[in-house]
XYZ file of C-alpha atoms in Angstrom:
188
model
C -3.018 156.088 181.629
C -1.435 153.102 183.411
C 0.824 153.514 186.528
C 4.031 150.981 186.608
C 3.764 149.124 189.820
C 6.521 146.986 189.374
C 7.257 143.247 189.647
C 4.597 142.203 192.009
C 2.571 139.135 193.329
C -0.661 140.910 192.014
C -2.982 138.917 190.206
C -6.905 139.021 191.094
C -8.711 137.679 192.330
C -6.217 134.719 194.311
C -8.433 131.956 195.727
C -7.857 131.799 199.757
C -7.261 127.488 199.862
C -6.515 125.303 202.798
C -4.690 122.437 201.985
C -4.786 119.381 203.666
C -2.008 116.880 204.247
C -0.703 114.459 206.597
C 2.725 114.273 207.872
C 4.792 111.259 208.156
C 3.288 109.874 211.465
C -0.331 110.074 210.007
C -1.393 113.298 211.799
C -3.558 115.875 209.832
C -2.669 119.006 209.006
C -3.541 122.356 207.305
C -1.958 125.205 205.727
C -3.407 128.434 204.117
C -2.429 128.866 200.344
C -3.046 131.639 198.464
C -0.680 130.727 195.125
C -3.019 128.397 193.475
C -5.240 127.396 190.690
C -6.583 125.207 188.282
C -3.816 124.570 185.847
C -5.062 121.789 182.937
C -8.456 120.325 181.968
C -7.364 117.341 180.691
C -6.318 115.469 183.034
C -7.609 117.916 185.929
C -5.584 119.368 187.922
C -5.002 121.953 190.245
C -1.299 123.984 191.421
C -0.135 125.236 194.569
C 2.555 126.771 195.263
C 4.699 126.378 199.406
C 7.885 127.295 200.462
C 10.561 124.500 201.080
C 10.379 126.083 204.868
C 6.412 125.162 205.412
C 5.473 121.901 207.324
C 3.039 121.499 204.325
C 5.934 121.056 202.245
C 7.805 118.298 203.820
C 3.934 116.355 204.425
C 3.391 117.140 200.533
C 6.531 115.876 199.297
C 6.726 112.803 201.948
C 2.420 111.244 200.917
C 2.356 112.147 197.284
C -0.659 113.663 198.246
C -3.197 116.463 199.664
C -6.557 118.221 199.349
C -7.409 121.827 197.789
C -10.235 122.915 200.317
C -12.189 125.738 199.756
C -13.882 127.757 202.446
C -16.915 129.983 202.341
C -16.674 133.740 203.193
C -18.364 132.784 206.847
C -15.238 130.559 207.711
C -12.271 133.312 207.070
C -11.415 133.104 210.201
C -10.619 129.190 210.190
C -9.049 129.812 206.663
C -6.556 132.924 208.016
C -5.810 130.805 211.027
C -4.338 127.796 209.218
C -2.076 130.067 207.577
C -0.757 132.019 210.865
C 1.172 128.994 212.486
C 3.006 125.965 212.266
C 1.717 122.321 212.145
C 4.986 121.785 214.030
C 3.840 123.416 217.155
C 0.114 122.937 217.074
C -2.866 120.817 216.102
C -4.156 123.331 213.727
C -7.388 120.800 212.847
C -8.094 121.139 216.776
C -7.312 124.900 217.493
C -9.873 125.923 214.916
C -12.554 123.863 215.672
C -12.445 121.376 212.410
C -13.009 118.428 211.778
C -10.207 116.248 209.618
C -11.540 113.747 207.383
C -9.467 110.849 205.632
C -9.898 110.847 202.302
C -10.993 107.350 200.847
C -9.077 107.998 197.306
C -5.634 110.483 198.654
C -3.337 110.001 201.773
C -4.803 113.164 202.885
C -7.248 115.003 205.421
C -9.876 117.371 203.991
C -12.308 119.574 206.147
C -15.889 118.225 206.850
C -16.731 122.512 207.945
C -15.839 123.341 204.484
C -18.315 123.170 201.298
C -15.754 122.640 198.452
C -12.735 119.698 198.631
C -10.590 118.765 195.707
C -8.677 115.528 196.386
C -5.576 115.562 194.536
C -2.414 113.534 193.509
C 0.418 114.520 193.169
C 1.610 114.534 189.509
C 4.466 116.803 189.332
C 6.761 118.992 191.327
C 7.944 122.634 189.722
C 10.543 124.634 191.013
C 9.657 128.088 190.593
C 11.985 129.853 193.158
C 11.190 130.498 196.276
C 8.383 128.084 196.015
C 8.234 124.935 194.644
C 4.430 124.398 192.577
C 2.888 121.201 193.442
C 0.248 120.336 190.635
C -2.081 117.481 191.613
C -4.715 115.514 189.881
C -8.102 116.382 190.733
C -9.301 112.632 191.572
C -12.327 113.511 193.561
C -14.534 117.223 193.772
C -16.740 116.671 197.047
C -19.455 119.398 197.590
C -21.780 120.321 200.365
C -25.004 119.649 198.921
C -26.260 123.037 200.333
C -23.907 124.717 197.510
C -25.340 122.894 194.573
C -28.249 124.449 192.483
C -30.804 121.676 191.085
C -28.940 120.902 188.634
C -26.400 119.900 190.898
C -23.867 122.545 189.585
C -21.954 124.686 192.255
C -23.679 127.878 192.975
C -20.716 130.335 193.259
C -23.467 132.575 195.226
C -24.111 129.826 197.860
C -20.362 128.729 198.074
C -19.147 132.658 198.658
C -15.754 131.624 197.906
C -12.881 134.034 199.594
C -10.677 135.908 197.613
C -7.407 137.493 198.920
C -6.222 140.596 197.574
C -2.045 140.933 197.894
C -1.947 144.192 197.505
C -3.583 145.197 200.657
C -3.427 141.774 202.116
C -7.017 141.562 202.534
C -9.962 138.707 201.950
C -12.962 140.006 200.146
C -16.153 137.881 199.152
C -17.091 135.678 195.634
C -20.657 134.922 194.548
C -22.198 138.289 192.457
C -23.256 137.159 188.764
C -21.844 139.328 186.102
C -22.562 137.642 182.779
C -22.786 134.134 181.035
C -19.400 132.906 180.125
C -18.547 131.659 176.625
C -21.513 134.567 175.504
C -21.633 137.437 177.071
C -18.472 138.618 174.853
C -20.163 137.348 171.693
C -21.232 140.106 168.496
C -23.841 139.773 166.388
């Protein structure tokens, strides 16, 4: 039997994201979403979700722009940390050791450290309450080459995306194969 939990931000698993932006004297910053997702195919694009109150917001809102980057499970620590201050009151590229990179297609910064970027426009803004959901075109998907299988497909067990759990606020690996998708759920 099912226990009611109530209305709750549960959903699993939520990507950890960084997203990149710059504010409106050019300097890079980055902010820790977990509200995000893909959110069409055609054209792709990808949704985050910030509070009016976030520095992120006001960069977003001001360049039309930013980048979805996506750490692996050995940079959690850079990934919690761009979520635990401001980019009012500190350099948050510098503080964690990153490296900002301007994108040649967005007005925004992505993170050389980190294997995944998605370089997005944005297309529309949604207000969904307390946050407003920023969906951006996917113009650009860079990848570190050490992710990609020979194929050149991103190998979720390389990548070892982060995943954060809201209910007990915690960040637990990606990567363990559990079926073929588009099959496995097939009958005979």
């Amino acid at each position: 039997m099912h226990e009611s939990l109530g209305a709750k931000t549960i959903l699993y698993p939520t990507p950890l994201l960084v997203v990149g932006s710059y504010d409106p004297e050019g300097r890079p910053n980055i902010m820790a979403v977990a509200w995000g997702g893909l959110c069409c195919s055609q054209p792709p694009c990808v949704a985050v979700s910030l509070r009016e109150a976030t520095y992120s917001y006001g960069n977003i809102t001001h360049s039309r722009a930013f980048t979805v980057n996506v750490p692996a499970a050995s940079q959690v620590k850079e990934a919690d940390y761009a979520g635990l201050c401001s980019g009012r009151d500190v350099d948050k590229f510098e503080a964690a050791g990153l490296t900002p990179i301007k994108s040649d297609l967005v007005n925004a910064p992505y993170i050389e450290e980190f294997p995944l970027v998605l370089e997005c426009e944005v297309r529309h803004v949604v207000d969904i309450g307390l946050h407003k959901q920023f969906i951006g075109e996917i113009l650009d998907v860079k990848a570190d080459k050490a992710i990609l299988d020979a194929k050149g497909n991103i190998d979720v067990s390389k990548l070892q995306p982060i995943a954060f759990a809201p209910g007990d606020r915690g960040y637990y690996r990606v990567g363990e194969f559990v079926g073929k998708a588009f099959s496995i759920g097939k009958r005979d």
